[in-house]
PDB file of C-alpha atoms in Angstrom:
ATOM      1  CA  UNK A  25      92.551  73.472  68.937  1.00  0.00           C
ATOM      2  CA  UNK A  26      91.812  77.611  70.176  1.00  0.00           C
ATOM      3  CA  UNK A  27      88.565  77.245  67.969  1.00  0.00           C
ATOM      4  CA  UNK A  28      87.152  74.384  70.056  1.00  0.00           C
ATOM      5  CA  UNK A  29      87.957  75.978  73.267  1.00  0.00           C
ATOM      6  CA  UNK A  30      85.735  79.399  72.352  1.00  0.00           C
ATOM      7  CA  UNK A  31      83.661  81.009  69.391  1.00  0.00           C
ATOM      8  CA  UNK A  32      83.078  84.044  68.745  1.00  0.00           C
ATOM      9  CA  UNK A  33      85.711  86.427  70.280  1.00  0.00           C
ATOM     10  CA  UNK A  34      87.437  86.941  73.956  1.00  0.00           C
ATOM     11  CA  UNK A  35      84.059  86.990  75.631  1.00  0.00           C
ATOM     12  CA  UNK A  36      84.183  83.348  75.787  1.00  0.00           C
ATOM     13  CA  UNK A  37      86.647  82.678  77.981  1.00  0.00           C
ATOM     14  CA  UNK A  38      85.422  84.568  80.481  1.00  0.00           C
ATOM     15  CA  UNK A  39      82.765  81.450  80.833  1.00  0.00           C
ATOM     16  CA  UNK A  40      84.534  79.148  79.001  1.00  0.00           C
ATOM     17  CA  UNK A  41      86.863  76.108  80.559  1.00  0.00           C
ATOM     18  CA  UNK A  42      88.635  73.599  78.817  1.00  0.00           C
ATOM     19  CA  UNK A  43      86.461  70.485  79.343  1.00  0.00           C
ATOM     20  CA  UNK A  44      90.162  68.600  80.168  1.00  0.00           C
ATOM     21  CA  UNK A  45      91.321  70.394  82.275  1.00  0.00           C
ATOM     22  CA  UNK A  46      88.166  70.680  84.378  1.00  0.00           C
ATOM     23  CA  UNK A  47      87.270  67.002  84.168  1.00  0.00           C
ATOM     24  CA  UNK A  48      91.083  66.982  85.772  1.00  0.00           C
ATOM     25  CA  UNK A  49      90.599  68.890  88.614  1.00  0.00           C
ATOM     26  CA  UNK A  50      86.535  67.829  89.148  1.00  0.00           C
ATOM     27  CA  UNK A  51      86.892  64.059  88.515  1.00  0.00           C
ATOM     28  CA  UNK A  52      88.313  63.005  91.705  1.00  0.00           C
ATOM     29  CA  UNK A  53      86.391  64.940  93.757  1.00  0.00           C
ATOM     30  CA  UNK A  54      83.470  63.632  91.943  1.00  0.00           C
ATOM     31  CA  UNK A  55      84.474  59.913  91.916  1.00  0.00           C
ATOM     32  CA  UNK A  56      84.904  59.989  95.788  1.00  0.00           C
ATOM     33  CA  UNK A  57      81.578  60.779  96.400  1.00  0.00           C
ATOM     34  CA  UNK A  58      80.135  58.668  93.632  1.00  0.00           C
ATOM     35  CA  UNK A  59      82.113  55.900  95.541  1.00  0.00           C
ATOM     36  CA  UNK A  60      79.542  56.865  98.916  1.00  0.00           C
ATOM     37  CA  UNK A  61      76.655  54.881  98.993  1.00  0.00           C
ATOM     38  CA  UNK A  62      73.871  57.086  97.497  1.00  0.00           C
ATOM     39  CA  UNK A  63      72.233  58.085 101.016  1.00  0.00           C
ATOM     40  CA  UNK A  64      75.738  58.961 102.348  1.00  0.00           C
ATOM     41  CA  UNK A  65      76.433  61.439  99.043  1.00  0.00           C
ATOM     42  CA  UNK A  66      73.568  63.678 100.254  1.00  0.00           C
ATOM     43  CA  UNK A  67      73.476  63.946 104.008  1.00  0.00           C
ATOM     44  CA  UNK A  68      70.778  66.315 104.617  1.00  0.00           C
ATOM     45  CA  UNK A  69      67.550  64.945 102.440  1.00  0.00           C
ATOM     46  CA  UNK A  70      64.936  67.122 100.751  1.00  0.00           C
ATOM     47  CA  UNK A  71      61.598  66.935 100.943  1.00  0.00           C
ATOM     48  CA  UNK A  72      61.315  66.020  97.318  1.00  0.00           C
ATOM     49  CA  UNK A  73      63.736  63.369  97.930  1.00  0.00           C
ATOM     50  CA  UNK A  74      62.581  62.131 101.017  1.00  0.00           C
ATOM     51  CA  UNK A  75      58.900  61.835  98.761  1.00  0.00           C
ATOM     52  CA  UNK A  76      60.930  59.947  96.010  1.00  0.00           C
ATOM     53  CA  UNK A  77      62.634  57.190  98.149  1.00  0.00           C
ATOM     54  CA  UNK A  78      58.696  57.003  99.787  1.00  0.00           C
ATOM     55  CA  UNK A  79      57.484  56.496  96.237  1.00  0.00           C
ATOM     56  CA  UNK A  80      60.346  53.832  95.734  1.00  0.00           C
ATOM     57  CA  UNK A  81      58.104  50.469  97.124  1.00  0.00           C
ATOM     58  CA  UNK A  82      55.444  51.999  94.950  1.00  0.00           C
ATOM     59  CA  UNK A  83      57.505  52.065  90.992  1.00  0.00           C
ATOM     60  CA  UNK A  84      58.313  48.688  89.928  1.00  0.00           C
ATOM     61  CA  UNK A  85      60.907  49.177  87.488  1.00  0.00           C
ATOM     62  CA  UNK A  86      63.641  47.279  86.360  1.00  0.00           C
ATOM     63  CA  UNK A  87      67.242  48.528  86.965  1.00  0.00           C
ATOM     64  CA  UNK A  88      68.192  50.333  83.721  1.00  0.00           C
ATOM     65  CA  UNK A  89      71.391  48.133  81.696  1.00  0.00           C
ATOM     66  CA  UNK A  90      74.138  50.358  80.865  1.00  0.00           C
ATOM     67  CA  UNK A  91      72.968  50.131  76.594  1.00  0.00           C
ATOM     68  CA  UNK A  92      69.397  51.684  78.334  1.00  0.00           C
ATOM     69  CA  UNK A  93      70.950  54.605  80.015  1.00  0.00           C
ATOM     70  CA  UNK A  94      73.418  55.472  77.356  1.00  0.00           C
ATOM     71  CA  UNK A  95      70.727  54.984  74.183  1.00  0.00           C
ATOM     72  CA  UNK A  96      68.273  57.808  76.972  1.00  0.00           C
ATOM     73  CA  UNK A  97      71.590  60.264  77.259  1.00  0.00           C
ATOM     74  CA  UNK A  98      72.189  60.644  73.637  1.00  0.00           C
ATOM     75  CA  UNK A  99      67.921  60.352  72.502  1.00  0.00           C
ATOM     76  CA  UNK A 100      67.759  63.063  74.906  1.00  0.00           C
ATOM     77  CA  UNK A 101      70.706  65.472  73.299  1.00  0.00           C
ATOM     78  CA  UNK A 102      69.676  64.560  70.115  1.00  0.00           C
ATOM     79  CA  UNK A 103      66.032  65.996  71.217  1.00  0.00           C
ATOM     80  CA  UNK A 104      67.673  68.957  72.331  1.00  0.00           C
ATOM     81  CA  UNK A 105      69.751  69.503  69.507  1.00  0.00           C
ATOM     82  CA  UNK A 106      66.784  69.142  67.191  1.00  0.00           C
ATOM     83  CA  UNK A 107      64.337  72.283  69.401  1.00  0.00           C
ATOM     84  CA  UNK A 108      61.643  68.989  69.657  1.00  0.00           C
ATOM     85  CA  UNK A 109      60.214  70.052  73.260  1.00  0.00           C
ATOM     86  CA  UNK A 110      57.712  67.405  73.517  1.00  0.00           C
ATOM     87  CA  UNK A 111      59.711  65.077  72.413  1.00  0.00           C
ATOM     88  CA  UNK A 112      62.956  65.640  75.194  1.00  0.00           C
ATOM     89  CA  UNK A 113      60.660  65.900  78.399  1.00  0.00           C
ATOM     90  CA  UNK A 114      58.720  62.411  76.796  1.00  0.00           C
ATOM     91  CA  UNK A 115      62.287  60.696  77.139  1.00  0.00           C
ATOM     92  CA  UNK A 116      62.378  62.041  80.583  1.00  0.00           C
ATOM     93  CA  UNK A 117      59.197  61.595  81.751  1.00  0.00           C
ATOM     94  CA  UNK A 118      59.546  57.840  80.360  1.00  0.00           C
ATOM     95  CA  UNK A 119      63.097  57.564  82.078  1.00  0.00           C
ATOM     96  CA  UNK A 120      62.053  58.434  85.466  1.00  0.00           C
ATOM     97  CA  UNK A 121      59.139  57.197  86.591  1.00  0.00           C
ATOM     98  CA  UNK A 122      59.612  57.483  90.033  1.00  0.00           C
ATOM     99  CA  UNK A 123      60.656  60.728  89.881  1.00  0.00           C
ATOM    100  CA  UNK A 124      63.094  63.475  89.214  1.00  0.00           C
ATOM    101  CA  UNK A 125      65.531  65.411  91.069  1.00  0.00           C
ATOM    102  CA  UNK A 126      67.989  68.004  89.310  1.00  0.00           C
ATOM    103  CA  UNK A 127      70.915  69.867  90.414  1.00  0.00           C
ATOM    104  CA  UNK A 128      71.395  72.879  88.311  1.00  0.00           C
ATOM    105  CA  UNK A 129      74.106  74.219  89.196  1.00  0.00           C
ATOM    106  CA  UNK A 130      75.362  71.849  91.947  1.00  0.00           C
ATOM    107  CA  UNK A 131      75.591  73.325  95.161  1.00  0.00           C
ATOM    108  CA  UNK A 132      72.084  74.971  94.179  1.00  0.00           C
ATOM    109  CA  UNK A 133      68.692  74.479  96.026  1.00  0.00           C
ATOM    110  CA  UNK A 134      67.672  70.956  94.123  1.00  0.00           C
ATOM    111  CA  UNK A 135      64.609  71.035  92.167  1.00  0.00           C
ATOM    112  CA  UNK A 136      62.183  68.523  91.135  1.00  0.00           C
ATOM    113  CA  UNK A 137      60.144  67.532  88.465  1.00  0.00           C
ATOM    114  CA  UNK A 138      59.575  67.741  83.969  1.00  0.00           C
ATOM    115  CA  UNK A 139      58.392  71.500  84.620  1.00  0.00           C
ATOM    116  CA  UNK A 140      61.885  71.848  85.331  1.00  0.00           C
ATOM    117  CA  UNK A 141      63.075  70.136  82.159  1.00  0.00           C
ATOM    118  CA  UNK A 142      60.996  72.306  80.159  1.00  0.00           C
ATOM    119  CA  UNK A 143      62.301  75.315  81.472  1.00  0.00           C
ATOM    120  CA  UNK A 144      65.820  74.350  81.136  1.00  0.00           C
ATOM    121  CA  UNK A 145      65.073  73.664  77.660  1.00  0.00           C
ATOM    122  CA  UNK A 146      63.449  77.689  76.813  1.00  0.00           C
ATOM    123  CA  UNK A 147      66.301  78.614  78.405  1.00  0.00           C
ATOM    124  CA  UNK A 148      68.977  77.155  76.423  1.00  0.00           C
ATOM    125  CA  UNK A 149      66.841  76.518  72.809  1.00  0.00           C
ATOM    126  CA  UNK A 150      69.019  77.299  70.289  1.00  0.00           C
ATOM    127  CA  UNK A 151      72.092  75.985  71.823  1.00  0.00           C
ATOM    128  CA  UNK A 152      74.017  73.386  70.463  1.00  0.00           C
ATOM    129  CA  UNK A 153      74.966  70.745  72.958  1.00  0.00           C
ATOM    130  CA  UNK A 154      77.738  67.853  72.394  1.00  0.00           C
ATOM    131  CA  UNK A 155      78.960  64.798  74.439  1.00  0.00           C
ATOM    132  CA  UNK A 156      82.959  65.202  74.226  1.00  0.00           C
ATOM    133  CA  UNK A 157      83.041  61.872  76.569  1.00  0.00           C
ATOM    134  CA  UNK A 158      80.367  60.090  77.597  1.00  0.00           C
ATOM    135  CA  UNK A 159      80.974  57.213  80.531  1.00  0.00           C
ATOM    136  CA  UNK A 160      78.241  54.432  81.695  1.00  0.00           C
ATOM    137  CA  UNK A 161      78.961  52.426  84.512  1.00  0.00           C
ATOM    138  CA  UNK A 162      76.169  50.283  85.982  1.00  0.00           C
ATOM    139  CA  UNK A 163      73.005  52.950  86.637  1.00  0.00           C
ATOM    140  CA  UNK A 164      75.255  55.950  86.520  1.00  0.00           C
ATOM    141  CA  UNK A 165      76.620  58.365  84.014  1.00  0.00           C
ATOM    142  CA  UNK A 166      79.234  60.805  83.779  1.00  0.00           C
ATOM    143  CA  UNK A 167      79.771  63.152  80.951  1.00  0.00           C
ATOM    144  CA  UNK A 168      81.770  66.247  79.475  1.00  0.00           C
ATOM    145  CA  UNK A 169      79.396  68.268  77.409  1.00  0.00           C
ATOM    146  CA  UNK A 170      80.459  71.014  74.993  1.00  0.00           C
ATOM    147  CA  UNK A 171      77.373  73.937  74.654  1.00  0.00           C
ATOM    148  CA  UNK A 172      77.552  75.875  72.351  1.00  0.00           C
ATOM    149  CA  UNK A 173      75.341  79.269  72.088  1.00  0.00           C
ATOM    150  CA  UNK A 174      74.970  82.756  72.869  1.00  0.00           C
ATOM    151  CA  UNK A 175      75.472  84.828  76.184  1.00  0.00           C
ATOM    152  CA  UNK A 176      74.731  88.583  76.093  1.00  0.00           C
ATOM    153  CA  UNK A 177      74.559  88.827  72.369  1.00  0.00           C
ATOM    154  CA  UNK A 178      78.330  87.409  72.233  1.00  0.00           C
ATOM    155  CA  UNK A 179      78.917  83.337  70.744  1.00  0.00           C
ATOM    156  CA  UNK A 180      80.172  80.949  73.360  1.00  0.00           C
ATOM    157  CA  UNK A 181      81.530  77.652  74.336  1.00  0.00           C
ATOM    158  CA  UNK A 182      81.041  76.061  77.589  1.00  0.00           C
ATOM    159  CA  UNK A 183      81.698  72.892  78.975  1.00  0.00           C
ATOM    160  CA  UNK A 184      79.849  71.194  81.672  1.00  0.00           C
ATOM    161  CA  UNK A 185      80.105  68.029  83.492  1.00  0.00           C
ATOM    162  CA  UNK A 186      77.357  66.080  84.456  1.00  0.00           C
ATOM    163  CA  UNK A 187      76.648  63.365  86.246  1.00  0.00           C
ATOM    164  CA  UNK A 188      73.710  61.002  86.610  1.00  0.00           C
ATOM    165  CA  UNK A 189      72.027  58.595  89.172  1.00  0.00           C
ATOM    166  CA  UNK A 190      68.996  55.937  88.066  1.00  0.00           C
ATOM    167  CA  UNK A 191      67.744  54.352  90.529  1.00  0.00           C
ATOM    168  CA  UNK A 192      65.735  51.279  91.178  1.00  0.00           C
ATOM    169  CA  UNK A 193      62.280  52.494  91.815  1.00  0.00           C
ATOM    170  CA  UNK A 194      63.077  54.618  88.621  1.00  0.00           C
ATOM    171  CA  UNK A 195      64.610  57.666  89.999  1.00  0.00           C
ATOM    172  CA  UNK A 196      66.787  59.631  88.451  1.00  0.00           C
ATOM    173  CA  UNK A 197      69.158  62.716  89.230  1.00  0.00           C
ATOM    174  CA  UNK A 198      70.945  64.875  86.967  1.00  0.00           C
ATOM    175  CA  UNK A 199      74.007  66.614  88.255  1.00  0.00           C
ATOM    176  CA  UNK A 200      75.518  69.461  86.109  1.00  0.00           C
ATOM    177  CA  UNK A 201      78.539  71.203  87.295  1.00  0.00           C
ATOM    178  CA  UNK A 202      78.865  74.113  84.748  1.00  0.00           C
ATOM    179  CA  UNK A 203      80.171  77.728  85.469  1.00  0.00           C
ATOM    180  CA  UNK A 204      77.954  80.726  86.423  1.00  0.00           C
ATOM    181  CA  UNK A 205      75.963  82.294  83.703  1.00  0.00           C
ATOM    182  CA  UNK A 206      73.258  83.607  82.142  1.00  0.00           C
ATOM    183  CA  UNK A 207      71.600  82.811  79.004  1.00  0.00           C
TER     184      UNK A 207
END
């Protein structure tokens, strides 16, 4: 079991978390926020989100069903792990024609756009990501992800909690909860 918690040496303990302990701690808070309507979860609405909301009426797209959402999430993970940057970005472009917003990490300034997905891909290229758990309900999903890579020359395993909201206007909000670190 210890090998799942860390890869390499004890440096991993300083940035890694046991996924299930993290879930037990974070899910109640996430669930409380997700129970609120989307507009109430984000009291101060950044300009980027205001633009996405304004575009909502211009982009006509049927709500995605749970199977399509799960297929997208698994596909983008596969494209990342295979190092297929263009296909990785294309998957986001297809799933979010109404715009993409990202909180990485949650609590930092919300960012928008496909260029950010490319930057995140480049920053973590070579890492291996694995869904420990993926749950899709309606047009939202939550996942616990095992992230294995190298930080400051040391192999590490870090678990993240990620939530995804797919809006009816083709918008997509991804929120990543993970320990602070630099890759």
